[in-house]
Amino acid sequence: MVSKEDTSLLNQWQRHYFMLKSETSTPSQNADAVRGMLTQLQYAQMTNRLSENDATCELYRQYFEKYSSIVDNQNKALGLNNYADTATALNRPSESLSWKSSVSLDNITSVPCIKSLIQNSKKNLDDPNSSTIVIAKPKQTRITTQVCSPVDMPTSHNAPRPLFKALTSTDNPAVIRSKPRNTSDSGFNYKASENSVRQSTSSNVSQDDPLRHSDFVPNQFAKGFGSREGKRGGLQSQMDDGWSGSCRQPSRPLQSFKRKASSSSSSGIGQGSFKSEDSMSRTGNYGNSYQGNTDTGEDSRNNQASSAFKTARDQLIINNQKKAGNRGVRGPPLTSSYGGTKKSLGTTRRGINSKFIPPVVSRDEDGDGGGTTYGRTDSRNHRSKKDESDEIVDERLKNIEPKMIELISNEIMDHGAPVAWDDIAGLQFAKSTIKEIVIWPMLRPDIFNGLRGPPKGLLLFGPPGTGKTLIGKCIASQSGATFFSISASSLTSKWVGEGEKMVRALFAVARVHQPAVIFIDEIDSLLTQRSDGEHESSRRIKTEFLVQLDGATTDTTDRILVVGATNRPQEIDEAARRRLVKRLYIPLPELQARKQIVENLLRQQCFSLNDSELQQICLQTEGYSGADMSNLCREAALGPIRCLQGSEIQNISADQVRPIIFQDFQDALLNVRPSVSEKDLDVYLEWNQQYGSGVK
Ligand SMILES: Nc1ncnc2c1ncn2[C@@H]1O[C@H](COP(=O)(O)OP(=O)(O)OP(=O)(O)O)[C@@H](O)[C@H]1O
Ligand SMILES: [Mg+2]
């Protein structure tokens, strides 16, 4: 029993066989039939319906031969002839598609017909009607010859047809023709006449010329050329001789053309072209003069335009100079070494000895320097608008990052409230010492110099709340020097290396703004004893401080005073201690000082205390620091308020509040206790004994 599958296979086979045998089937149908039979043979073999023996191989061979006889048969009627396609498809397209002609522009003159043309052209060169066609190879070299007809040119496939076409195209910018005025034919006449090419040209170039829009000539050049009326360049005149087309000449070939022509004119071969070359050379000049025109004409307009155009920055500088010139003040230099306009530090600099003027306007506008306005600026120093323009950045800041300088001058400059010496109770010794090393040298730098020069460093140490910071503020407002109030946080940064840069910038800015006072509150946090376990960055900041305080770069004439305040002097590094030459102990206020503090604080309040009561209070506050006294007074001042009922507080007027009385202080004494212990005091006393300057 034949299986269903075999039956269908048999039917298929028979169908293909009849297709193959039929007279009416086309080659492609035959090819399909054979392909089907071959596929069936493979299937039969794979499904073991056919064994691998000679008969099978013979069968395969027959059908493969049959298939190839159909597929590759070149006879259109019998075969598919697609061998060439697949074979050529196998070739690399570049080999099959683009041929490489052996003729090139350099050896075209050796082509026999070109040779004959050249000889012909020589003969009829003098003939006025003859036309010499100069073929300038685009871009590089030029060939002077006459066009011969493609008929004469080698017609084999290697003839440089596209090239030839390019070279002889009527509109090829490299092809320059002169033509007798009277011919009217249109387009080239490629037929070579017996003695010369009679080239009849027409002004309107054939529209379909593929090179009509050659890319050799920049449009603006073409336009410019056409628009240069009255420019009698050689080519222009040549054009006038009957060339009325829109001549588009490549500016570059003109140059190279000119160069080539001068070299080939001696050869004689360019004889004919000599004439045209001559004109061309003038043209070349024209080209140059045209270029020159561009330089003079348009450029002069450009120059006027460019001289009118200024950037905003330039305009600003010019305005500043005008303003400065009007005022007789030197205008800022146009650009700093940074390449921008000079940036000011927010101060007016008149040289090394001038005082710093803080960026805030001082209280007394008249700037007479009267009163103790903070950051005292007398009229001499008063920064006025007019001087704004002549600020310069001191060259000593040149290697400091501008952002650091900005930070130092903005964030670190002290802008506290003014403090007078009388606001500080007691501490006579400290006050006199400070006047001696800070105030007087400012007033009389001529006396206080050399050995009498002020020390570089001052250390204020003592229990907390005894007025160290207050002294710093007082120096700021009373010394008239540039006052920098810094703390450890303003010098440390999250970026490694920034801390020491800040220190360096600080001292650089202080040097520029000297005389300067650098007040470092809680200096122990910056200059603690150097130890092995400390962090690298704090170590570096410390070292930088030590170097700046008294290092190789410090100049003894620098008038910079570093004032450090700490209540932990024993933790300060010994190298720093050495540099803080004056070490003043700020003790707890004595009775008199305490009395002065209370009187100062109660001065603005309404109180009723008699001397004995006041004396009593001061006696009771033995061991209290100045801060503690302040707290006590604050607490006592609340006494009258606490007597009021809740509702009264809303309606009572300020002067109806009763005055502060002794009892209030008694109550306050119960709440405010001294903040310094006896033991702490002993530490300070001992340190003072050992290192203190003003040992009493
Ligand atoms: N001798 C003083 N005369 C007047 N007021 C004082 C005196 N000492 C301290 N005070 C008051 O105590 C407050 C704190 O003073 P200050 O900040 O100078 O203390 P300090 O010595 O800096 O303390 P710390 O060491 O904790 O920083 C001041 O604002 C001031 O009101
Ligand atoms: Mg303090």
XYZ file of C-alpha atoms and ligand atoms in Angstrom:
728
model
C 0.000 0.000 0.000
C 1.572 3.318 -1.096
C 1.377 5.895 1.752
C -0.468 9.148 1.243
C 2.788 11.115 1.554
C 4.450 9.025 -1.125
C 1.470 9.534 -3.376
C 1.701 13.289 -3.034
C 5.457 13.161 -3.628
C 4.839 11.065 -6.717
C 2.239 13.483 -7.971
C 4.624 16.418 -7.410
C 7.412 14.626 -9.202
C 5.137 13.860 -12.187
C 3.912 17.442 -12.285
C 7.492 18.780 -12.406
C 8.383 16.152 -15.017
C 5.517 17.075 -17.300
C 6.443 20.809 -16.823
C 9.963 20.031 -17.821
C 8.890 18.056 -20.876
C 6.207 20.423 -22.061
C 6.998 22.623 -25.024
C 5.108 25.600 -23.705
C 6.873 26.094 -20.382
C 9.177 29.067 -20.043
C 12.836 28.720 -18.976
C 11.985 29.984 -15.504
C 9.159 27.417 -15.201
C 11.600 24.735 -16.336
C 14.138 25.960 -13.825
C 11.478 25.858 -11.093
C 10.482 22.309 -12.114
C 14.055 21.068 -11.998
C 14.608 22.853 -8.684
C 11.485 21.118 -7.352
C 12.701 17.718 -8.529
C 16.098 18.276 -6.964
C 14.419 19.238 -3.697
C 12.295 16.060 -3.877
C 15.393 13.967 -4.479
C 17.021 15.501 -1.383
C 13.839 14.913 0.637
C 13.587 11.314 -0.564
C 17.208 10.767 0.375
C 16.752 12.361 3.823
C 13.660 10.220 4.463
C 15.522 7.080 3.365
C 13.249 6.631 0.387
C 16.372 6.918 -1.672
C 19.583 5.232 -0.696
C 22.953 6.874 -1.329
C 24.040 4.807 -4.338
C 25.352 5.448 -7.832
C 21.861 5.645 -9.295
C 20.993 8.419 -6.885
C 24.190 10.278 -7.616
C 23.560 9.847 -11.335
C 20.092 11.188 -10.855
C 21.443 14.208 -8.926
C 24.055 14.880 -11.610
C 21.503 14.767 -14.401
C 19.172 17.191 -12.758
C 21.920 19.590 -11.650
C 23.214 19.667 -15.217
C 19.697 20.232 -16.407
C 19.260 23.086 -13.908
C 22.463 24.829 -14.796
C 21.735 24.391 -18.528
C 18.549 26.342 -17.966
C 19.775 28.928 -15.487
C 22.999 29.883 -17.193
C 21.919 29.515 -20.776
C 22.570 32.879 -22.450
C 19.898 32.079 -25.020
C 16.932 34.188 -23.954
C 14.467 31.560 -25.302
C 15.903 28.585 -23.462
C 17.706 29.873 -20.437
C 17.580 32.451 -17.702
C 20.992 33.884 -18.403
C 21.349 35.125 -14.916
C 24.912 33.868 -14.622
C 26.313 37.320 -15.493
C 24.151 38.965 -12.846
C 25.179 36.639 -10.059
C 28.789 36.667 -11.180
C 28.932 40.389 -11.525
C 27.055 40.595 -8.232
C 29.962 38.657 -6.775
C 32.390 41.260 -8.038
C 33.119 44.245 -5.933
C 30.870 46.953 -7.326
C 33.720 49.352 -7.530
C 35.569 47.054 -9.937
C 32.565 46.356 -12.092
C 31.105 49.802 -12.130
C 33.829 52.311 -12.336
C 36.463 51.926 -14.954
C 39.800 53.578 -14.742
C 40.685 55.168 -17.974
C 44.298 55.166 -18.929
C 43.944 58.609 -20.398
C 44.414 61.425 -17.962
C 44.636 65.146 -18.350
C 48.369 64.916 -18.130
C 48.800 62.553 -21.066
C 45.753 63.491 -23.110
C 47.981 65.463 -25.439
C 49.673 62.219 -26.429
C 46.380 60.914 -27.807
C 46.758 60.974 -31.628
C 43.619 62.929 -32.376
C 44.441 65.501 -29.724
C 47.872 65.829 -31.229
C 46.370 66.503 -34.634
C 44.042 69.040 -33.127
C 46.920 70.862 -31.509
C 48.861 70.928 -34.735
C 45.784 72.162 -36.575
C 45.200 74.896 -34.041
C 48.714 76.163 -34.431
C 48.136 76.665 -38.133
C 45.012 78.684 -37.932
C 45.866 80.558 -34.812
C 46.214 83.808 -36.729
C 42.929 83.234 -38.432
C 40.692 85.949 -36.877
C 37.690 83.743 -37.166
C 39.309 80.799 -35.708
C 38.499 80.137 -32.160
C 40.920 78.936 -29.595
C 39.382 77.065 -26.858
C 41.350 77.047 -23.694
C 40.595 74.175 -21.509
C 41.537 74.898 -17.982
C 41.484 71.842 -15.860
C 39.419 72.681 -12.881
C 41.429 73.583 -9.846
C 45.008 72.528 -10.717
C 46.494 72.780 -14.159
C 45.473 74.159 -17.441
C 45.582 72.577 -20.861
C 45.432 74.765 -23.869
C 44.078 72.902 -26.771
C 41.241 72.904 -29.157
C 38.211 70.865 -28.573
C 37.966 67.921 -30.887
C 34.745 66.218 -31.612
C 33.880 63.184 -29.605
C 33.754 61.511 -32.967
C 37.487 61.975 -33.293
C 38.097 61.124 -29.713
C 38.711 57.423 -28.990
C 35.243 56.091 -28.717
C 36.307 53.063 -26.712
C 34.879 52.882 -23.267
C 38.069 54.192 -21.847
C 37.618 57.535 -23.553
C 37.547 60.137 -20.774
C 33.980 60.899 -21.616
C 32.773 62.357 -18.305
C 35.997 64.224 -17.937
C 35.937 65.266 -21.548
C 32.358 66.279 -21.121
C 33.332 68.331 -18.103
C 36.153 69.930 -19.937
C 34.245 70.755 -22.972
C 30.998 71.619 -21.421
C 29.832 74.964 -22.588
C 29.301 76.147 -19.126
C 32.203 74.603 -17.373
C 33.710 77.508 -15.475
C 37.105 76.265 -16.355
C 36.402 76.480 -20.022
C 37.082 79.941 -21.272
C 36.185 80.645 -24.813
C 36.492 83.549 -27.064
C 34.220 83.542 -29.979
C 33.760 85.762 -32.964
C 30.857 88.039 -32.392
C 28.983 87.103 -35.482
C 28.438 83.393 -35.059
C 25.005 82.629 -33.926
C 24.991 78.850 -33.683
C 23.937 77.579 -30.420
C 26.200 75.352 -28.444
C 29.428 73.693 -29.428
C 29.960 72.408 -32.890
C 31.947 69.349 -32.076
C 32.741 68.465 -35.657
C 36.443 69.000 -36.267
C 36.740 71.130 -39.414
C 39.536 70.315 -41.796
C 41.956 72.867 -40.419
C 40.593 73.842 -37.122
C 37.746 73.501 -34.921
C 35.153 75.955 -35.870
C 33.649 76.484 -32.554
C 30.467 78.273 -32.701
C 29.441 79.342 -29.337
C 26.331 80.906 -28.223
C 25.799 83.123 -25.346
C 22.984 81.165 -23.886
C 24.574 78.001 -22.644
C 22.618 74.851 -23.279
C 20.196 74.419 -20.436
C 20.686 70.771 -19.940
C 24.378 71.001 -19.477
C 25.054 68.812 -16.440
C 27.731 71.135 -15.317
C 25.650 74.186 -15.644
C 25.877 74.803 -11.927
C 29.489 74.046 -11.492
C 30.640 74.107 -7.980
C 33.959 75.656 -8.855
C 32.731 79.201 -8.594
C 31.447 80.587 -5.342
C 28.218 82.360 -6.050
C 29.267 85.583 -4.450
C 32.312 85.626 -6.695
C 30.201 85.075 -9.752
C 27.816 87.789 -8.657
C 30.642 90.087 -7.759
C 32.317 89.506 -11.067
C 29.182 90.204 -12.972
C 28.455 93.205 -10.880
C 31.827 94.849 -11.139
C 30.809 97.297 -13.784
C 33.574 99.099 -15.535
C 36.162 96.632 -14.376
C 38.001 96.058 -17.605
C 39.820 92.874 -16.545
C 41.237 90.795 -19.400
C 38.563 88.225 -19.158
C 35.945 90.864 -18.851
C 37.108 92.456 -22.096
C 37.334 89.021 -23.626
C 33.797 88.473 -22.512
C 32.788 91.698 -24.113
C 34.194 90.383 -27.356
C 30.968 88.625 -27.877
C 30.746 86.556 -24.793
C 27.580 87.619 -23.257
C 26.955 84.591 -21.120
C 27.105 84.869 -17.401
C 30.771 84.234 -17.061
C 31.573 82.414 -13.926
C 35.273 82.122 -13.350
C 36.788 80.219 -10.495
C 38.873 82.576 -8.509
C 41.487 79.920 -7.675
C 42.061 78.556 -11.233
C 42.575 82.146 -12.283
C 45.516 82.269 -9.943
C 46.826 78.865 -10.933
C 45.950 79.583 -14.528
C 48.039 82.701 -14.419
C 50.948 80.814 -12.858
C 50.730 77.996 -15.362
C 50.370 80.315 -18.261
C 53.499 82.177 -17.449
C 55.375 78.884 -17.322
C 53.825 77.394 -20.464
C 53.776 80.571 -22.540
C 57.401 79.986 -23.445
C 56.573 76.533 -24.688
C 54.728 78.011 -27.611
C 52.119 75.379 -27.264
C 50.100 77.866 -25.382
C 50.704 80.340 -28.130
C 47.094 80.561 -28.918
C 46.390 80.684 -25.291
C 49.105 83.250 -24.876
C 46.735 85.792 -26.259
C 44.016 84.557 -24.114
C 46.524 83.817 -21.427
C 47.632 87.369 -21.658
C 44.105 88.449 -21.210
C 43.759 85.777 -18.625
C 46.810 87.064 -16.817
C 45.197 90.444 -16.785
C 42.141 88.575 -15.711
C 44.298 86.955 -13.111
C 45.284 90.433 -12.035
C 41.692 91.323 -12.287
C 41.010 88.404 -10.083
C 43.545 89.764 -7.683
C 42.338 93.284 -8.057
C 38.899 91.881 -7.604
C 40.173 90.324 -4.439
C 41.828 93.624 -3.736
C 38.534 95.273 -4.259
C 37.114 92.966 -1.755
C 39.878 94.027 0.559
C 39.457 97.722 0.025
C 35.839 98.136 -0.810
C 33.992 95.747 1.361
C 36.733 95.585 3.919
C 36.834 99.306 4.326
C 33.144 99.172 4.983
C 33.822 96.317 7.367
C 36.562 98.313 9.051
C 34.249 101.238 9.571
C 31.665 98.802 10.838
C 34.163 97.018 13.032
C 35.562 100.261 14.350
C 32.025 101.185 15.324
C 31.369 97.878 17.046
C 32.612 97.578 20.636
C 31.856 94.928 23.192
C 30.057 96.043 26.325
C 33.163 95.469 28.365
C 35.274 97.639 26.097
C 32.625 100.333 26.230
C 32.587 100.170 30.029
C 36.344 100.516 30.155
C 36.253 103.461 27.789
C 33.537 105.104 29.855
C 35.539 104.563 33.021
C 38.594 106.053 31.406
C 36.618 109.046 30.261
C 35.200 109.515 33.724
C 38.603 109.076 35.277
C 40.139 111.408 32.725
C 37.512 114.025 33.490
C 38.307 113.820 37.152
C 42.034 113.773 36.599
C 42.110 110.374 38.241
C 43.996 107.567 36.607
C 41.524 105.276 34.929
C 41.671 101.610 35.735
C 44.086 99.681 33.592
C 42.181 98.122 30.769
C 42.740 94.581 31.777
C 44.376 93.029 34.743
C 46.843 90.249 34.434
C 43.851 88.019 34.720
C 42.687 89.335 31.401
C 39.579 91.001 32.857
C 39.105 94.521 34.131
C 40.613 95.133 37.546
C 38.366 93.866 40.283
C 38.287 95.856 43.458
C 38.349 94.356 46.900
C 35.533 96.627 47.840
C 38.014 99.163 49.159
C 39.840 102.187 47.886
C 43.514 101.537 47.784
C 45.905 104.410 47.934
C 48.970 102.513 48.726
C 50.340 100.399 51.495
C 49.740 102.699 54.424
C 46.182 103.542 53.778
C 43.591 102.254 56.158
C 41.059 99.734 55.018
C 37.596 101.057 54.460
C 35.019 98.400 55.192
C 32.455 97.935 52.483
C 29.727 99.130 54.828
C 29.097 102.869 54.878
C 30.297 104.333 58.151
C 27.725 105.815 60.567
C 28.738 109.427 60.285
C 28.146 110.206 56.671
C 30.214 113.363 56.838
C 33.203 111.107 57.373
C 34.797 113.558 59.752
C 36.130 110.699 61.812
C 34.483 112.173 64.955
C 32.787 109.706 67.255
C 33.722 106.160 67.504
C 31.907 104.762 64.564
C 32.801 101.218 63.939
C 35.275 100.719 61.193
C 36.051 104.438 61.619
C 36.602 105.984 58.260
C 37.629 109.573 58.230
C 37.049 111.712 55.186
C 40.550 111.013 53.969
C 39.763 107.356 53.700
C 36.140 107.668 52.997
C 35.458 105.646 49.930
C 33.612 107.815 47.469
C 31.988 106.836 44.257
C 34.463 108.816 42.239
C 37.359 106.732 43.415
C 35.534 103.554 42.707
C 37.066 103.330 39.298
C 40.663 103.561 40.374
C 40.605 100.586 42.702
C 43.268 98.067 41.876
C 43.916 94.597 43.124
C 47.268 94.540 44.886
C 49.726 92.406 43.009
C 50.485 90.581 46.234
C 47.125 88.924 45.838
C 48.010 87.682 42.420
C 48.433 84.089 43.404
C 45.474 84.035 45.738
C 42.262 82.722 44.334
C 39.838 85.590 43.811
C 37.045 83.666 45.472
C 39.161 83.311 48.574
C 39.825 87.028 48.605
C 36.160 87.715 48.228
C 35.374 85.332 51.072
C 37.981 86.846 53.332
C 36.906 90.381 52.662
C 33.214 89.675 52.934
C 32.673 86.970 55.477
C 35.641 87.523 57.729
C 35.766 91.280 57.929
C 34.320 92.217 61.313
C 31.166 94.267 61.090
C 30.185 94.274 64.770
C 28.731 97.156 66.790
C 31.289 99.742 67.941
C 32.746 99.234 71.431
C 34.514 101.937 73.424
C 37.263 101.338 75.976
C 34.972 102.604 78.742
C 32.480 99.874 77.899
C 35.032 97.454 79.262
C 34.987 97.486 83.034
C 38.240 96.995 84.851
C 41.135 95.266 83.048
C 43.245 98.415 83.251
C 46.475 96.552 82.709
C 45.229 94.756 79.636
C 43.769 97.912 78.241
C 46.965 99.894 78.644
C 49.066 97.100 77.179
C 46.793 96.880 74.163
C 46.891 100.606 73.651
C 50.630 100.389 73.741
C 50.910 97.718 71.080
C 47.952 98.532 68.920
C 46.732 102.071 69.157
C 49.891 104.071 69.545
C 51.849 102.373 66.767
C 48.948 103.221 64.481
C 49.012 106.823 65.522
C 52.761 107.215 65.461
C 54.289 104.695 63.125
C 57.341 106.916 62.954
C 58.114 106.332 66.598
C 56.962 102.784 66.935
C 59.290 101.072 64.526
C 62.359 98.907 64.789
C 62.815 97.694 68.348
C 59.824 99.705 69.438
C 57.781 98.070 66.720
C 54.581 96.459 67.898
C 54.632 92.696 68.484
C 53.147 90.382 65.917
C 50.939 88.449 68.261
C 48.852 89.059 71.375
C 47.145 86.349 73.383
C 44.215 87.119 75.666
C 43.580 84.210 77.970
C 41.429 83.825 81.061
C 38.227 82.360 82.328
C 35.191 82.526 80.079
C 33.058 85.642 80.109
C 35.803 87.988 81.224
C 35.704 90.264 78.208
C 38.318 88.818 75.817
C 36.050 89.000 72.828
C 34.896 92.380 74.006
C 38.466 93.586 73.905
C 38.761 92.327 70.372
C 35.724 94.302 69.340
C 37.091 97.339 71.040
C 40.354 97.068 69.152
C 38.360 96.802 65.949
C 36.458 99.975 66.539
C 39.150 101.980 68.248
C 42.295 101.096 66.365
C 41.096 102.231 62.947
C 42.971 99.293 61.523
C 41.545 96.739 59.215
C 39.896 94.276 61.538
C 39.499 90.630 60.694
C 37.476 88.636 63.152
C 37.797 84.973 62.393
C 37.059 81.732 64.092
C 38.064 78.196 63.380
C 34.940 77.547 61.338
C 35.676 80.335 58.881
C 39.057 78.813 58.069
C 38.110 75.189 57.796
C 36.524 73.889 54.659
C 35.204 70.612 53.465
C 37.685 70.680 50.626
C 41.112 69.388 51.447
C 43.642 72.133 51.099
C 41.148 74.952 51.260
C 41.824 75.632 54.936
C 45.428 76.554 54.519
C 44.600 78.494 51.390
C 42.161 80.500 53.462
C 44.860 81.208 56.019
C 47.233 82.278 53.285
C 44.598 84.437 51.671
C 43.775 85.936 55.046
C 47.313 87.059 55.678
C 47.747 88.222 52.092
C 44.642 90.364 52.276
C 45.701 91.608 55.706
C 49.092 92.546 54.287
C 47.433 94.449 51.540
C 45.132 96.209 53.952
C 47.631 96.812 56.703
C 47.689 98.050 59.354
C 45.475 95.139 60.155
C 44.322 93.257 63.230
C 43.417 89.630 62.902
C 41.292 88.644 65.860
C 41.043 84.918 66.286
C 38.468 84.030 68.880
C 38.921 80.671 70.560
C 42.373 80.412 69.028
C 42.936 77.186 70.905
C 40.593 75.451 68.494
C 42.917 76.382 65.647
C 46.331 76.133 67.227
C 46.092 73.233 69.609
C 49.118 71.220 70.447
C 50.255 69.317 67.380
C 49.874 65.632 68.004
C 50.255 62.492 65.971
C 46.617 61.620 65.969
C 45.353 64.953 64.666
C 43.713 65.320 61.284
C 45.938 66.134 58.354
C 44.021 69.248 57.282
C 44.016 70.853 60.735
C 47.718 70.114 60.939
C 48.269 71.919 57.683
C 46.185 74.900 58.728
C 48.239 75.162 61.881
C 51.478 74.985 60.025
C 50.313 77.623 57.586
C 49.428 79.839 60.507
C 52.791 79.435 62.089
C 54.485 80.179 58.797
C 52.381 83.231 58.164
C 52.715 84.500 61.735
C 56.435 84.382 61.722
C 57.819 82.549 58.781
C 60.084 83.031 55.854
C 57.651 85.223 53.996
C 56.715 87.510 56.843
C 58.213 90.921 56.599
C 59.091 92.590 59.883
C 57.756 95.855 58.602
C 54.346 94.305 58.066
C 51.957 95.913 60.534
C 49.716 92.997 61.214
C 48.707 92.100 64.737
C 47.234 88.738 65.493
C 45.081 88.818 68.614
C 44.071 85.469 69.939
C 41.451 84.921 72.648
C 41.159 81.652 74.472
C 40.074 80.269 77.767
C 42.176 77.138 77.334
C 45.730 78.533 76.995
C 47.329 75.345 78.113
C 46.152 73.662 74.903
C 47.882 76.074 72.579
C 50.778 74.736 70.553
C 54.113 75.859 71.871
C 55.232 77.211 68.494
C 52.123 79.361 68.385
C 52.680 80.428 71.935
C 56.129 81.619 70.961
C 54.664 83.712 68.189
C 51.972 85.263 70.405
C 54.556 87.442 72.078
C 52.251 89.257 74.506
C 50.170 86.886 76.600
C 47.742 88.832 78.750
C 45.748 87.217 81.497
C 42.202 88.535 81.546
C 41.088 87.796 85.081
C 37.667 87.868 86.622
C 36.523 91.398 87.317
C 37.356 92.743 90.733
C 34.836 94.493 92.938
C 35.311 97.851 91.284
C 35.009 96.321 87.842
C 31.904 94.493 88.865
C 30.469 97.731 90.134
C 31.324 99.406 86.833
C 29.660 96.600 84.881
C 26.455 96.951 86.935
C 26.472 100.723 86.543
C 27.084 100.435 82.796
C 24.262 97.999 82.385
C 21.770 99.820 84.634
C 22.510 103.093 82.926
C 19.844 102.470 80.282
C 17.358 101.121 82.864
C 15.229 102.688 85.563
C 16.586 101.512 88.931
C 16.723 102.688 92.506
C 19.820 101.490 94.258
C 21.932 103.398 96.648
C 25.663 103.023 96.947
C 25.527 100.698 99.879
C 23.128 98.448 98.158
C 25.303 98.536 95.048
C 28.325 97.836 97.160
C 26.469 95.017 98.764
C 25.618 93.491 95.422
C 29.238 93.656 94.232
C 30.416 92.026 97.388
C 27.972 89.252 96.947
C 29.137 88.655 93.357
C 32.714 87.750 94.236
C 33.992 85.297 91.610
C 31.426 86.333 89.116
C 32.742 86.967 85.598
C 31.693 89.888 83.495
C 29.262 87.656 81.645
C 27.857 86.472 84.953
C 27.359 90.090 86.044
C 25.513 90.764 82.826
C 23.290 87.787 83.389
C 22.660 88.928 86.965
C 21.617 92.402 85.878
C 19.413 90.923 83.172
C 17.741 88.686 85.745
C 17.250 91.588 88.184
C 15.737 93.732 85.460
C 13.035 91.124 85.034
C 12.054 91.502 88.676
C 9.604 94.393 88.175
C 8.006 92.607 85.238
C 7.484 89.476 87.225
C 5.473 91.451 89.809
C 2.887 92.372 87.198
C -0.144 90.262 86.666
C -0.633 88.740 83.255
C -3.383 91.219 82.332
C -1.403 94.269 83.513
C 1.478 93.499 81.191
C -0.790 94.057 78.216
C -1.935 97.505 79.254
C 0.951 98.923 81.292
C 3.129 101.522 79.609
C 6.918 101.279 79.745
C 7.433 104.083 82.185
C 4.815 102.670 84.524
C 7.056 99.675 85.190
C 8.564 100.080 88.597
C 12.313 100.599 88.873
C 14.769 97.839 89.627
C 15.424 97.612 93.280
C 17.885 95.865 95.540
C 15.499 93.067 96.223
C 15.415 92.202 92.570
C 19.137 91.674 92.686
C 18.759 89.520 95.746
C 16.248 87.372 93.961
C 18.423 87.289 90.894
C 21.432 86.200 92.916
C 19.516 83.126 93.817
C 19.188 82.221 90.137
C 22.500 83.386 88.659
C 25.556 81.562 89.964
C 29.223 82.143 88.975
C 30.297 80.188 85.926
C 33.948 79.861 86.854
C 35.095 77.488 89.511
C 38.006 78.017 91.895
C 39.812 75.095 90.332
C 39.553 76.578 86.852
C 40.907 79.801 88.227
C 43.947 78.041 89.595
C 44.739 76.665 86.128
C 44.728 80.137 84.668
C 46.766 81.565 87.459
C 49.350 78.870 87.128
C 49.579 79.270 83.336
C 49.836 82.992 83.787
C 52.660 82.501 86.237
C 54.446 80.346 83.704
C 53.785 82.053 80.382
C 51.847 85.213 81.104
C 53.272 88.596 80.065
C 51.558 90.795 82.499
C 52.272 88.894 85.673
C 51.079 91.031 88.480
N 35.247 93.553 81.642
C 33.994 93.575 81.154
N 33.345 94.748 81.116
C 32.107 94.798 80.653
N 31.368 93.771 80.245
C 31.934 92.575 80.288
C 33.280 92.421 80.758
N 33.594 91.119 80.628
C 32.504 90.490 80.148
N 31.516 91.367 79.953
C 30.208 91.046 79.459
O 30.192 89.624 79.228
C 29.889 89.377 77.860
C 30.820 88.279 77.324
O 32.116 88.857 77.238
P 33.129 88.220 76.205
O 32.366 87.656 75.069
O 34.192 89.153 75.931
O 33.673 87.047 77.063
P 34.851 86.177 76.626
O 36.003 86.488 77.423
O 35.019 86.294 75.170
O 34.261 84.765 76.989
P 34.646 83.436 76.275
O 36.050 83.197 76.689
O 33.663 82.469 76.688
O 34.529 83.803 74.788
C 30.162 90.682 77.123
O 29.206 90.829 76.061
C 29.941 91.720 78.167
O 28.567 92.129 78.201
Mg 34.830 85.176 73.668
